[in-house]
């Protein structure tokens, strides 16, 4: 029996952006992959799979808890039962550990957040890098998921050689056609829908001046769609934009464009409403707007849903955010041709918001430690599922692996209290596969056999109602690195 002790060391659009979703015509019928989890799994087991162990401690109080629990049925299964899809944007390099588990279990559509953009796949003219895009497509196939290709023709995230080049209209047309042929052709039959053209409009409904519009005129859009159809006749082709969720000048311009494309016989299957929203500001005309596009004979997908707030988050903001997520889900559920909803990152640790809107964030359904938020529960409820209510007045501990390599890993445990408080804490768990803690910070950890016990440092024993404390550790593993259930005392 070995015991290791470690010392304590401190550690450390809705005005938008400068677009993803799905079509019911290719429902995710493949069985969930290995990481997908069975619908009938018990709450406890699923929570463990979520890398969260929960324990109720002392102090029983009244306030409403702000931590949602994982549903017994994954979002993807709830959505499928309603004829909808549930997607998320992902970062390829993160598709392991907890991030990979949740991405594989809860969603049936994936959108590469950046990996399929022109700047990612052809950084140097004629020299291609498909590594991350391939990784995401392979992951999706292994987990019975569809892929939304994002995005082929955009004004942003183009490679420097393209953006800074001086091109004749004929050259631009050839570049665009070759790009579409190459990328759509590469994934023919493997990418179910493409955001062919992204963000073509200004807020007032005029066309955005871009490399493409300036060089080729408004018909660059029809050309792109036509070339995409030729490259993969089965893929659903979308135009995707932001601030087009409600009825307004921009969405009306998009509506008129789609109407005209349909009348001309240009291939267009759907519109993507990005939905980068702000807490408390879901457009009241969202469902009406979805319906008017559907009435044109195209699908509608909510492609990049996130709902940001001014930080720090608090119970009131998270409750409002949950209502907002529910409102968006309900609007899509109410319109047959709304194919489903994709969130733009499922965890606050993988969201573009804090970088782009300093001081804002907490925009996704899971917090940065992969704990499901009230927004997650709201999605479940909108999809007709149920979640187990968290115990009233509880402190909980959530274990997560934050990174993992050959033989080592970094993990953390977040202790959060809602309706309860702690003046000191001790967290313990049993490693199931021989893992060993080698170093810890913001807590003192000791391991005896498989049992690890960590207690607070001198400065972080207090966890107030509504507050949290996180401690971290490095460890070694081999074979597998399963997530233990943490007990708080
Ligand atoms: O990859 C580099 C990395 O090597 C470098 O260290 C780091 C330093 O900042 O930058 C990394 O690139 C960043 C990239 O995301 C990958 O993380 C870029 O700076 C950053 O600008 C880029 O942001 C992306 C943004 O599009 C660019 O406009 C976001 O991740 C991505 O979520 C966001 O997605 C867009 C949709 O495509 C279209 N709709 C709006 C949505 C939000 O802006």
Short mmCIF file of C-alpha atoms and ligand atoms in Angstrom, two decimals:
data_model
loop_
_atom_site.label_atom_id
_atom_site.label_comp_id
_atom_site.label_asym_id
_atom_site.label_seq_id
_atom_site.Cartn_x
_atom_site.Cartn_y
_atom_site.Cartn_z
CA UNK A 1 0.00 0.00 0.00
CA UNK A 2 1.48 3.30 -1.08
CA UNK A 3 0.61 6.66 0.30
CA UNK A 4 1.47 9.85 -1.48
CA UNK A 5 1.00 13.23 0.07
CA UNK A 6 1.11 16.43 -1.84
CA UNK A 7 1.59 19.93 -0.61
CA UNK A 8 -0.69 22.82 -1.15
CA UNK A 9 0.27 25.50 -3.63
CA UNK A 10 -1.85 28.33 -4.96
CA UNK A 11 -2.94 28.08 -8.56
CA UNK A 12 -4.14 29.96 -10.18
CA UNK A 13 -26.17 40.46 -31.20
CA UNK A 14 -27.85 40.92 -30.25
CA UNK A 15 -24.78 42.66 -31.57
CA UNK A 16 -22.88 39.89 -33.05
CA UNK A 17 -19.87 38.66 -34.46
CA UNK A 18 -18.57 39.42 -37.52
CA UNK A 19 -23.14 30.23 -38.65
CA UNK A 20 -25.08 25.38 -38.47
CA UNK A 21 -27.92 22.94 -38.02
CA UNK A 22 -29.76 20.18 -39.52
CA UNK A 23 -32.25 18.68 -41.75
CA UNK A 24 -34.88 16.15 -40.93
CA UNK A 25 -34.25 14.39 -44.16
CA UNK A 26 -31.19 12.67 -42.74
CA UNK A 27 -32.18 11.87 -39.20
CA UNK A 28 -29.56 10.45 -36.95
CA UNK A 29 -30.65 6.91 -37.01
CA UNK A 30 -27.34 5.28 -36.26
CA UNK A 31 -27.12 3.78 -32.82
CA UNK A 32 -25.24 5.77 -30.23
CA UNK A 33 -21.55 5.04 -30.22
CA UNK A 34 -19.57 3.73 -27.34
CA UNK A 35 -19.50 7.02 -25.50
CA UNK A 36 -23.09 7.80 -26.12
CA UNK A 37 -24.62 6.11 -23.16
CA UNK A 38 -27.85 4.27 -22.93
CA UNK A 39 -31.05 6.10 -22.39
CA UNK A 40 -32.09 3.91 -19.55
CA UNK A 41 -28.96 4.43 -17.51
CA UNK A 42 -29.64 5.48 -13.96
CA UNK A 43 -29.19 9.05 -12.87
CA UNK A 44 -26.28 8.12 -10.65
CA UNK A 45 -24.50 6.21 -13.39
CA UNK A 46 -25.03 8.98 -15.86
CA UNK A 47 -23.80 11.52 -13.41
CA UNK A 48 -20.67 9.49 -12.98
CA UNK A 49 -20.28 9.39 -16.73
CA UNK A 50 -20.56 13.14 -16.59
CA UNK A 51 -17.57 13.16 -14.34
CA UNK A 52 -19.55 14.54 -11.51
CA UNK A 53 -19.98 13.05 -8.12
CA UNK A 54 -22.58 14.59 -5.92
CA UNK A 55 -22.91 14.58 -2.20
CA UNK A 56 -25.27 16.36 0.06
CA UNK A 57 -23.75 17.94 3.10
CA UNK A 58 -24.98 19.48 6.28
CA UNK A 59 -26.76 22.74 6.27
CA UNK A 60 -30.17 22.39 4.82
CA UNK A 61 -31.55 25.63 3.63
CA UNK A 62 -34.20 26.90 1.30
CA UNK A 63 -32.94 28.88 -1.64
CA UNK A 64 -33.48 27.46 -5.09
CA UNK A 65 -30.52 25.54 -6.34
CA UNK A 66 -28.91 26.78 -9.54
CA UNK A 67 -27.26 23.55 -10.58
CA UNK A 68 -29.14 21.42 -13.06
CA UNK A 69 -28.55 17.72 -13.23
CA UNK A 70 -28.04 15.59 -16.27
CA UNK A 71 -31.23 14.16 -17.69
CA UNK A 72 -31.67 10.44 -17.68
CA UNK A 73 -32.21 10.59 -21.44
CA UNK A 74 -29.58 12.39 -23.56
CA UNK A 75 -30.66 15.50 -25.40
CA UNK A 76 -30.09 13.79 -28.74
CA UNK A 77 -32.59 11.07 -27.93
CA UNK A 78 -35.17 13.50 -26.62
CA UNK A 79 -34.75 15.62 -29.75
CA UNK A 80 -34.95 12.60 -32.05
CA UNK A 81 -38.22 11.56 -30.43
CA UNK A 82 -39.59 14.96 -31.46
CA UNK A 83 -38.22 14.68 -35.01
CA UNK A 84 -35.55 17.28 -34.32
CA UNK A 85 -31.80 17.28 -34.08
CA UNK A 86 -29.64 18.60 -31.27
CA UNK A 87 -26.19 19.75 -32.26
CA UNK A 88 -23.13 21.47 -30.91
CA UNK A 89 -20.14 23.22 -32.34
CA UNK A 90 -16.93 21.45 -31.34
CA UNK A 91 -13.19 21.92 -31.27
CA UNK A 92 -11.44 18.82 -32.60
CA UNK A 93 -8.51 18.84 -30.20
CA UNK A 94 -10.86 18.71 -27.21
CA UNK A 95 -12.81 15.60 -28.21
CA UNK A 96 -11.42 13.43 -25.42
CA UNK A 97 -12.18 13.06 -21.72
CA UNK A 98 -15.24 14.77 -20.35
CA UNK A 99 -15.64 17.06 -23.36
CA UNK A 100 -15.67 14.12 -25.73
CA UNK A 101 -18.02 12.14 -23.48
CA UNK A 102 -20.61 14.89 -23.41
CA UNK A 103 -20.25 15.76 -27.09
CA UNK A 104 -20.77 12.13 -28.03
CA UNK A 105 -23.55 11.40 -25.57
CA UNK A 106 -25.78 14.44 -25.71
CA UNK A 107 -25.68 15.57 -29.35
CA UNK A 108 -26.46 14.00 -32.71
CA UNK A 109 -25.09 16.74 -34.91
CA UNK A 110 -21.65 18.32 -34.78
CA UNK A 111 -20.46 21.51 -36.39
CA UNK A 112 -16.72 22.15 -36.55
CA UNK A 113 -16.40 25.56 -34.88
CA UNK A 114 -13.40 26.53 -36.96
CA UNK A 115 -11.90 23.42 -38.58
CA UNK A 116 -13.67 23.61 -41.94
CA UNK A 117 -13.20 27.30 -42.58
CA UNK A 118 -11.10 28.23 -45.58
CA UNK A 119 -8.30 29.65 -43.42
CA UNK A 120 -8.11 26.35 -41.53
CA UNK A 121 -8.13 23.97 -44.48
CA UNK A 122 -5.95 25.86 -46.96
CA UNK A 123 -3.63 28.15 -45.00
CA UNK A 124 -1.24 28.28 -47.95
CA UNK A 125 -2.59 28.24 -51.47
CA UNK A 126 -2.65 24.68 -52.74
CA UNK A 127 -1.51 23.25 -49.40
CA UNK A 128 -4.30 21.64 -47.41
CA UNK A 129 -4.71 20.71 -43.76
CA UNK A 130 -7.70 18.49 -43.14
CA UNK A 131 -6.53 17.08 -39.83
CA UNK A 132 -9.03 18.68 -37.48
CA UNK A 133 -11.90 18.49 -39.93
CA UNK A 134 -11.21 14.78 -40.50
CA UNK A 135 -10.97 14.22 -36.77
CA UNK A 136 -14.39 15.73 -36.18
CA UNK A 137 -16.01 13.83 -39.05
CA UNK A 138 -14.48 10.57 -37.82
CA UNK A 139 -15.66 11.28 -34.26
CA UNK A 140 -19.14 12.00 -35.54
CA UNK A 141 -19.29 8.76 -37.50
CA UNK A 142 -18.06 6.78 -34.51
CA UNK A 143 -20.85 8.28 -32.41
CA UNK A 144 -23.74 8.02 -34.86
CA UNK A 145 -23.75 11.77 -35.48
CA UNK A 146 -24.26 13.92 -38.55
CA UNK A 147 -21.93 16.77 -39.47
CA UNK A 148 -22.83 20.29 -40.45
CA UNK A 149 -20.11 21.72 -42.65
CA UNK A 150 -19.23 25.26 -41.68
CA UNK A 151 -18.54 27.27 -43.76
CA UNK A 152 -17.60 27.53 -47.45
CA UNK A 153 -17.95 31.16 -48.51
CA UNK A 154 -17.49 33.85 -45.88
CA UNK A 155 -15.83 37.21 -45.48
CA UNK A 156 -13.96 36.15 -42.33
CA UNK A 157 -11.33 33.56 -41.42
CA UNK A 158 -10.08 33.37 -44.96
CA UNK A 159 -6.39 32.62 -45.44
CA UNK A 160 -4.16 35.67 -45.86
CA UNK A 161 -3.17 34.65 -49.38
CA UNK A 162 -6.83 34.79 -50.38
CA UNK A 163 -7.91 37.81 -48.35
CA UNK A 164 -4.93 39.92 -49.37
CA UNK A 165 -4.73 38.79 -52.97
CA UNK A 166 -5.62 40.94 -55.91
CA UNK A 167 -8.04 38.92 -58.00
CA UNK A 168 -9.97 39.49 -61.18
CA UNK A 169 -13.64 38.45 -61.07
CA UNK A 170 -12.81 35.43 -63.21
CA UNK A 171 -10.03 34.37 -60.84
CA UNK A 172 -12.32 34.84 -57.83
CA UNK A 173 -14.97 32.68 -59.43
CA UNK A 174 -12.45 29.96 -60.16
CA UNK A 175 -11.04 30.12 -56.63
CA UNK A 176 -14.48 29.80 -55.12
CA UNK A 177 -15.54 26.97 -57.38
CA UNK A 178 -12.34 25.03 -56.78
CA UNK A 179 -12.62 25.54 -53.03
CA UNK A 180 -16.20 24.29 -52.97
CA UNK A 181 -15.37 21.34 -55.23
CA UNK A 182 -12.40 20.38 -53.12
CA UNK A 183 -13.99 20.66 -49.68
CA UNK A 184 -17.50 19.46 -50.43
CA UNK A 185 -16.07 16.77 -52.68
CA UNK A 186 -13.72 15.55 -49.98
CA UNK A 187 -16.60 14.99 -47.57
CA UNK A 188 -19.18 13.87 -50.10
CA UNK A 189 -21.66 11.62 -48.35
CA UNK A 190 -20.14 12.38 -44.94
CA UNK A 191 -21.30 15.95 -44.35
CA UNK A 192 -25.06 16.12 -44.31
CA UNK A 193 -25.51 19.89 -44.57
CA UNK A 194 -23.31 22.81 -45.50
CA UNK A 195 -23.42 26.45 -44.51
CA UNK A 196 -22.54 27.32 -48.07
CA UNK A 197 -22.70 31.08 -47.67
CA UNK A 198 -22.21 32.71 -44.31
CA UNK A 199 -23.32 36.16 -43.20
CA UNK A 200 -24.02 37.82 -46.56
CA UNK A 201 -26.06 40.75 -45.19
CA UNK A 202 -25.57 44.01 -43.36
CA UNK A 203 -27.94 44.90 -40.54
CA UNK A 204 -30.04 47.12 -42.83
CA UNK A 205 -30.56 44.30 -45.30
CA UNK A 206 -28.13 45.49 -47.93
CA UNK A 207 -25.44 43.11 -49.09
CA UNK A 208 -22.27 43.09 -47.04
CA UNK A 209 -19.32 44.32 -49.06
CA UNK A 210 -16.90 41.40 -49.12
CA UNK A 211 -14.23 39.88 -51.28
CA UNK A 212 -17.00 37.90 -52.97
CA UNK A 213 -19.69 40.53 -53.31
CA UNK A 214 -17.26 43.19 -54.46
CA UNK A 215 -15.72 40.92 -57.07
CA UNK A 216 -18.65 38.88 -58.29
CA UNK A 217 -21.78 40.78 -57.34
CA UNK A 218 -24.75 39.36 -55.46
CA UNK A 219 -24.87 36.29 -57.68
CA UNK A 220 -21.81 34.89 -55.92
CA UNK A 221 -24.41 33.33 -53.63
CA UNK A 222 -26.25 31.52 -56.43
CA UNK A 223 -22.94 30.39 -57.91
CA UNK A 224 -21.73 29.00 -54.59
CA UNK A 225 -24.97 27.08 -54.05
CA UNK A 226 -24.91 25.69 -57.59
CA UNK A 227 -21.30 24.52 -57.26
CA UNK A 228 -21.98 22.98 -53.86
CA UNK A 229 -24.93 21.03 -55.26
CA UNK A 230 -22.73 19.73 -58.07
CA UNK A 231 -20.05 18.62 -55.61
CA UNK A 232 -22.44 16.66 -53.38
CA UNK A 233 -25.97 16.38 -54.68
CA UNK A 234 -27.22 14.82 -51.43
CA UNK A 235 -25.95 17.48 -49.02
CA UNK A 236 -28.43 20.06 -47.76
CA UNK A 237 -27.37 23.58 -48.70
CA UNK A 238 -27.90 26.53 -46.37
CA UNK A 239 -27.38 30.25 -46.14
CA UNK A 240 -26.52 31.17 -42.57
CA UNK A 241 -26.57 34.55 -40.83
CA UNK A 242 -26.86 36.28 -37.45
CA UNK A 243 -29.39 38.82 -36.21
CA UNK A 244 -31.93 37.21 -38.51
CA UNK A 245 -33.81 35.39 -35.74
CA UNK A 246 -36.67 37.87 -35.48
CA UNK A 247 -38.57 39.67 -38.22
CA UNK A 248 -36.41 42.67 -39.11
CA UNK A 249 -34.75 44.34 -42.10
CA UNK A 250 -31.92 41.82 -42.23
CA UNK A 251 -34.07 38.71 -41.97
CA UNK A 252 -36.45 40.19 -44.54
CA UNK A 253 -33.53 40.65 -46.94
CA UNK A 254 -32.60 37.00 -46.35
CA UNK A 255 -36.23 36.02 -46.88
CA UNK A 256 -36.38 37.91 -50.18
CA UNK A 257 -33.11 36.35 -51.31
CA UNK A 258 -34.29 32.81 -50.55
CA UNK A 259 -37.60 33.49 -52.28
CA UNK A 260 -35.81 34.74 -55.37
CA UNK A 261 -33.35 31.83 -55.39
CA UNK A 262 -36.23 29.38 -55.18
CA UNK A 263 -38.04 31.13 -58.03
CA UNK A 264 -34.88 30.96 -60.15
CA UNK A 265 -34.36 27.28 -59.44
CA UNK A 266 -31.08 27.85 -57.60
CA UNK A 267 -30.45 24.98 -55.17
CA UNK A 268 -31.22 26.14 -51.62
CA UNK A 269 -32.46 23.78 -48.93
CA UNK A 270 -32.44 25.83 -45.80
CA UNK A 271 -31.60 28.90 -43.81
CA UNK A 272 -29.53 28.95 -40.68
CA UNK A 273 -30.47 31.36 -37.93
CA UNK A 274 -27.32 31.62 -35.85
CA UNK A 275 -29.00 32.90 -32.66
CA UNK A 276 -26.17 34.51 -30.76
CA UNK A 277 -28.55 36.00 -28.23
CA UNK A 278 -28.45 38.04 -25.05
CA UNK A 279 -30.17 37.00 -21.84
CA UNK A 280 -33.73 38.32 -21.73
CA UNK A 281 -33.71 39.28 -25.39
CA UNK A 282 -35.10 36.35 -27.37
CA UNK A 283 -36.95 38.05 -30.25
CA UNK A 284 -40.69 37.83 -29.77
CA UNK A 285 -41.09 37.15 -33.51
CA UNK A 286 -38.74 34.15 -33.56
CA UNK A 287 -41.40 31.51 -34.26
CA UNK A 288 -43.19 33.74 -36.78
CA UNK A 289 -39.89 34.30 -38.58
CA UNK A 290 -39.05 30.59 -38.65
CA UNK A 291 -42.54 29.90 -40.01
CA UNK A 292 -42.27 32.44 -42.83
CA UNK A 293 -39.06 30.83 -44.09
CA UNK A 294 -40.61 27.39 -43.78
CA UNK A 295 -43.55 28.63 -45.84
CA UNK A 296 -41.08 29.40 -48.65
CA UNK A 297 -40.36 25.70 -48.83
CA UNK A 298 -37.00 25.58 -47.09
CA UNK A 299 -35.79 24.06 -43.84
CA UNK A 300 -34.80 26.29 -40.96
CA UNK A 301 -32.09 25.44 -38.47
CA UNK A 302 -31.00 27.25 -35.34
CA UNK A 303 -27.31 26.94 -36.02
CA UNK A 304 -25.22 28.68 -33.38
CA UNK A 305 -27.32 29.19 -30.29
CA UNK A 306 -25.74 30.81 -27.28
CA UNK A 307 -27.24 33.27 -24.80
CA UNK A 308 -24.72 35.49 -23.12
CA UNK A 309 -24.90 37.52 -19.95
CA UNK A 310 -22.86 40.08 -18.08
CA UNK A 311 -20.53 38.25 -15.71
CA UNK A 312 -20.57 37.17 -12.98
CA UNK A 313 -23.54 34.93 -13.48
CA UNK A 314 -26.02 34.60 -10.66
CA UNK A 315 -29.12 32.64 -9.94
CA UNK A 316 -31.48 35.22 -11.46
CA UNK A 317 -29.51 35.49 -14.70
CA UNK A 318 -29.19 31.72 -15.03
CA UNK A 319 -32.91 31.33 -14.45
CA UNK A 320 -33.69 33.90 -17.13
CA UNK A 321 -31.19 32.21 -19.45
CA UNK A 322 -32.94 28.89 -18.92
CA UNK A 323 -36.25 30.48 -19.87
CA UNK A 324 -34.59 31.92 -22.97
CA UNK A 325 -33.17 28.56 -24.05
CA UNK A 326 -36.59 27.04 -23.55
CA UNK A 327 -38.19 29.78 -25.67
CA UNK A 328 -35.80 29.11 -28.56
CA UNK A 329 -36.32 25.36 -28.34
CA UNK A 330 -40.08 25.81 -28.21
CA UNK A 331 -40.12 28.09 -31.25
CA UNK A 332 -38.24 25.48 -33.27
CA UNK A 333 -40.39 22.64 -31.97
CA UNK A 334 -43.51 24.53 -33.03
CA UNK A 335 -42.52 24.63 -36.71
CA UNK A 336 -42.32 21.33 -38.58
CA UNK A 337 -39.62 22.51 -40.97
CA UNK A 338 -37.38 23.72 -38.16
CA UNK A 339 -34.94 20.86 -38.15
CA UNK A 340 -33.40 21.46 -34.76
CA UNK A 341 -31.00 23.44 -32.68
CA UNK A 342 -27.22 23.56 -32.55
CA UNK A 343 -25.49 25.28 -29.63
CA UNK A 344 -22.30 27.17 -30.37
CA UNK A 345 -20.22 25.21 -27.92
CA UNK A 346 -21.90 23.25 -25.13
CA UNK A 347 -19.60 24.40 -22.32
CA UNK A 348 -18.62 27.84 -21.13
CA UNK A 349 -15.01 26.64 -21.34
CA UNK A 350 -15.32 26.42 -25.14
CA UNK A 351 -17.23 29.57 -26.00
CA UNK A 352 -16.15 32.47 -28.18
CA UNK A 353 -18.09 35.00 -26.10
CA UNK A 354 -15.55 36.05 -23.43
CA UNK A 355 -12.91 36.78 -26.07
CA UNK A 356 -15.23 38.86 -28.22
CA UNK A 357 -17.42 40.49 -25.57
CA UNK A 358 -15.14 41.19 -22.59
CA UNK A 359 -17.01 40.87 -19.32
CA UNK A 360 -19.71 38.70 -20.83
CA UNK A 361 -20.02 34.93 -20.99
CA UNK A 362 -21.72 31.94 -19.29
CA UNK A 363 -23.58 31.61 -22.60
CA UNK A 364 -23.82 27.82 -22.98
CA UNK A 365 -25.79 25.00 -21.28
CA UNK A 366 -22.83 23.63 -19.27
CA UNK A 367 -20.52 25.61 -17.06
CA UNK A 368 -16.76 25.67 -17.52
CA UNK A 369 -16.45 22.56 -15.32
CA UNK A 370 -18.97 20.63 -17.42
CA UNK A 371 -21.71 20.87 -14.83
CA UNK A 372 -25.09 21.22 -16.55
CA UNK A 373 -26.72 24.58 -15.87
CA UNK A 374 -30.40 25.47 -15.56
CA UNK A 375 -30.27 26.10 -19.32
CA UNK A 376 -29.49 22.43 -19.83
CA UNK A 377 -32.53 21.44 -17.80
CA UNK A 378 -34.63 23.90 -19.76
CA UNK A 379 -33.61 22.23 -23.02
CA UNK A 380 -34.51 18.85 -21.56
CA UNK A 381 -37.89 20.10 -20.46
CA UNK A 382 -38.59 21.79 -23.80
CA UNK A 383 -37.87 18.44 -25.46
CA UNK A 384 -40.34 16.71 -23.18
CA UNK A 385 -37.79 15.09 -20.88
CA UNK A 386 -37.38 15.26 -17.15
CA UNK A 387 -34.39 15.90 -14.95
CA UNK A 388 -33.82 14.91 -11.42
CA UNK A 389 -34.08 17.99 -9.26
CA UNK A 390 -30.92 18.70 -7.33
CA UNK A 391 -31.31 18.34 -3.59
CA UNK A 392 -32.49 21.57 -2.02
CA UNK A 393 -29.74 23.14 -0.04
CA UNK A 394 -26.72 21.19 -1.09
CA UNK A 395 -23.04 21.39 -1.77
CA UNK A 396 -21.87 19.25 -4.63
CA UNK A 397 -18.52 18.13 -5.96
CA UNK A 398 -17.85 17.68 -9.66
CA UNK A 399 -14.73 15.85 -10.86
CA UNK A 400 -13.38 16.51 -14.31
CA UNK A 401 -10.31 15.62 -16.33
CA UNK A 402 -9.13 18.85 -17.87
CA UNK A 403 -6.36 17.37 -19.97
CA UNK A 404 -4.85 13.99 -20.57
CA UNK A 405 -1.74 12.71 -22.30
CA UNK A 406 0.24 9.46 -22.69
CA UNK A 407 0.60 8.55 -19.06
CA UNK A 408 -0.52 11.63 -17.21
CA UNK A 409 -3.55 13.79 -16.66
CA UNK A 410 -4.67 16.95 -14.98
CA UNK A 411 -7.92 16.89 -13.10
CA UNK A 412 -9.97 19.12 -10.89
CA UNK A 413 -12.83 18.99 -8.43
CA UNK A 414 -15.21 21.89 -8.14
CA UNK A 415 -17.16 22.16 -4.93
CA UNK A 416 -20.21 24.38 -5.27
CA UNK A 417 -22.86 25.27 -2.74
CA UNK A 418 -26.42 26.38 -3.31
CA UNK A 419 -28.77 26.80 -0.42
CA UNK A 420 -26.00 25.55 1.82
CA UNK A 421 -22.49 26.55 2.86
CA UNK A 422 -19.28 24.95 4.13
CA UNK A 423 -16.64 26.15 6.53
CA UNK A 424 -14.29 23.30 5.66
CA UNK A 425 -14.43 20.38 3.27
CA UNK A 426 -13.03 16.99 2.51
CA UNK A 427 -13.54 15.29 -0.84
CA UNK A 428 -12.77 11.64 -1.39
CA UNK A 429 -13.05 9.10 -4.15
CA UNK A 430 -11.79 5.71 -5.26
CA UNK A 431 -9.81 5.45 -8.47
CA UNK A 432 -11.15 2.58 -10.50
CA UNK A 433 -8.18 1.87 -12.74
CA UNK A 434 -5.03 2.35 -10.75
CA UNK A 435 -4.66 6.08 -11.30
CA UNK A 436 -2.36 7.90 -8.91
CA UNK A 437 -2.29 11.50 -7.78
CA UNK A 438 1.19 13.01 -8.08
CA UNK A 439 0.63 16.65 -7.20
CA UNK A 440 -2.20 18.85 -6.00
CA UNK A 441 -2.93 22.53 -5.61
CA UNK A 442 -5.55 24.51 -3.73
CA UNK A 443 -6.00 21.47 -1.52
CA UNK A 444 -4.04 18.75 0.25
CA UNK A 445 -4.45 15.30 -1.19
CA UNK A 446 -3.32 11.90 0.02
CA UNK A 447 -3.78 8.58 -1.70
CA UNK A 448 -3.90 5.21 0.03
CA UNK A 449 -4.37 2.37 -2.37
CA UNK A 450 -7.15 3.46 -4.67
CA UNK A 451 -8.63 5.91 -2.17
CA UNK A 452 -7.88 9.60 -2.51
CA UNK A 453 -8.80 12.10 0.15
CA UNK A 454 -8.37 15.83 -0.37
CA UNK A 455 -9.04 18.54 2.16
CA UNK A 456 -9.10 22.27 1.94
CA UNK A 457 -6.09 24.51 2.10
CA UNK A 458 -5.86 27.10 4.85
CA UNK A 459 -7.39 29.74 2.62
CA UNK A 460 -10.29 28.00 0.85
CA UNK A 461 -12.22 25.97 3.40
CA UNK A 462 -15.14 28.37 3.23
CA UNK A 463 -17.63 27.80 0.44
CA UNK A 464 -20.48 30.29 0.79
CA UNK A 465 -24.03 29.77 -0.39
CA UNK A 466 -23.87 30.44 -4.12
CA UNK A 467 -20.08 30.14 -4.19
CA UNK A 468 -17.59 27.55 -5.28
CA UNK A 469 -14.03 26.39 -4.74
CA UNK A 470 -11.91 24.40 -7.15
CA UNK A 471 -8.81 22.36 -6.43
CA UNK A 472 -6.65 20.65 -8.98
CA UNK A 473 -4.20 17.83 -9.31
CA UNK A 474 -1.90 15.98 -11.65
CA UNK A 475 -1.90 12.23 -11.81
CA UNK A 476 -0.74 9.20 -13.74
CA UNK A 477 -2.86 6.60 -15.52
CA UNK A 478 -2.55 3.68 -17.84
CA UNK A 479 -5.09 1.62 -19.69
CA UNK A 480 -8.04 3.80 -18.89
CA UNK A 481 -8.78 6.84 -16.82
CA UNK A 482 -12.39 6.47 -15.66
CA UNK A 483 -14.11 9.16 -13.67
CA UNK A 484 -14.69 8.45 -10.03
CA UNK A 485 -17.66 9.54 -7.97
CA UNK A 486 -16.66 12.12 -5.38
CA UNK A 487 -18.05 12.09 -1.87
CA UNK A 488 -18.07 15.31 0.11
CA UNK A 489 -17.77 15.45 3.85
O1 LIG B 1 -5.92 28.88 -33.55
C1 LIG B 1 -5.39 30.09 -32.97
C2 LIG B 1 -4.35 29.76 -31.93
O2 LIG B 1 -3.25 29.11 -32.55
C3 LIG B 1 -3.91 31.05 -31.25
O3 LIG B 1 -3.06 30.74 -30.20
C4 LIG B 1 -5.11 31.79 -30.71
C5 LIG B 1 -4.73 33.13 -30.10
O4 LIG B 1 -5.85 33.94 -29.94
O5 LIG B 1 -6.02 32.04 -31.75
C6 LIG B 1 -6.50 30.86 -32.35
O6 LIG B 1 -7.43 31.18 -33.34
C7 LIG B 1 -8.68 31.64 -32.88
C8 LIG B 1 -9.74 30.68 -33.38
O7 LIG B 1 -11.02 31.16 -33.04
C9 LIG B 1 -9.60 29.26 -32.76
O8 LIG B 1 -9.74 29.32 -31.38
C10 LIG B 1 -8.91 33.01 -33.45
O9 LIG B 1 -8.01 33.92 -32.85
C11 LIG B 1 -10.31 33.45 -33.16
O10 LIG B 1 -10.58 34.67 -33.85
C12 LIG B 1 -11.30 32.41 -33.66
O11 LIG B 1 -12.58 32.83 -33.28
C13 LIG B 1 -13.63 32.15 -33.95
C14 LIG B 1 -14.52 33.15 -34.66
O12 LIG B 1 -15.61 32.45 -35.27
C15 LIG B 1 -13.82 33.95 -35.72
O13 LIG B 1 -14.71 34.84 -36.28
C16 LIG B 1 -14.42 31.39 -32.91
O14 LIG B 1 -13.63 30.37 -32.33
C17 LIG B 1 -15.65 30.78 -33.58
O15 LIG B 1 -16.48 30.23 -32.58
C18 LIG B 1 -16.41 31.86 -34.31
O16 LIG B 1 -17.53 31.29 -34.91
C19 LIG B 1 -18.36 32.19 -35.64
C20 LIG B 1 -18.99 31.40 -36.76
O17 LIG B 1 -18.00 30.78 -37.54
C21 LIG B 1 -19.89 32.27 -37.61
N1 LIG B 1 -20.86 32.94 -36.79
C22 LIG B 1 -20.33 33.69 -35.69
C23 LIG B 1 -19.46 32.81 -34.79
C24 LIG B 1 -18.94 33.60 -33.61
O18 LIG B 1 -18.09 34.61 -34.00
#
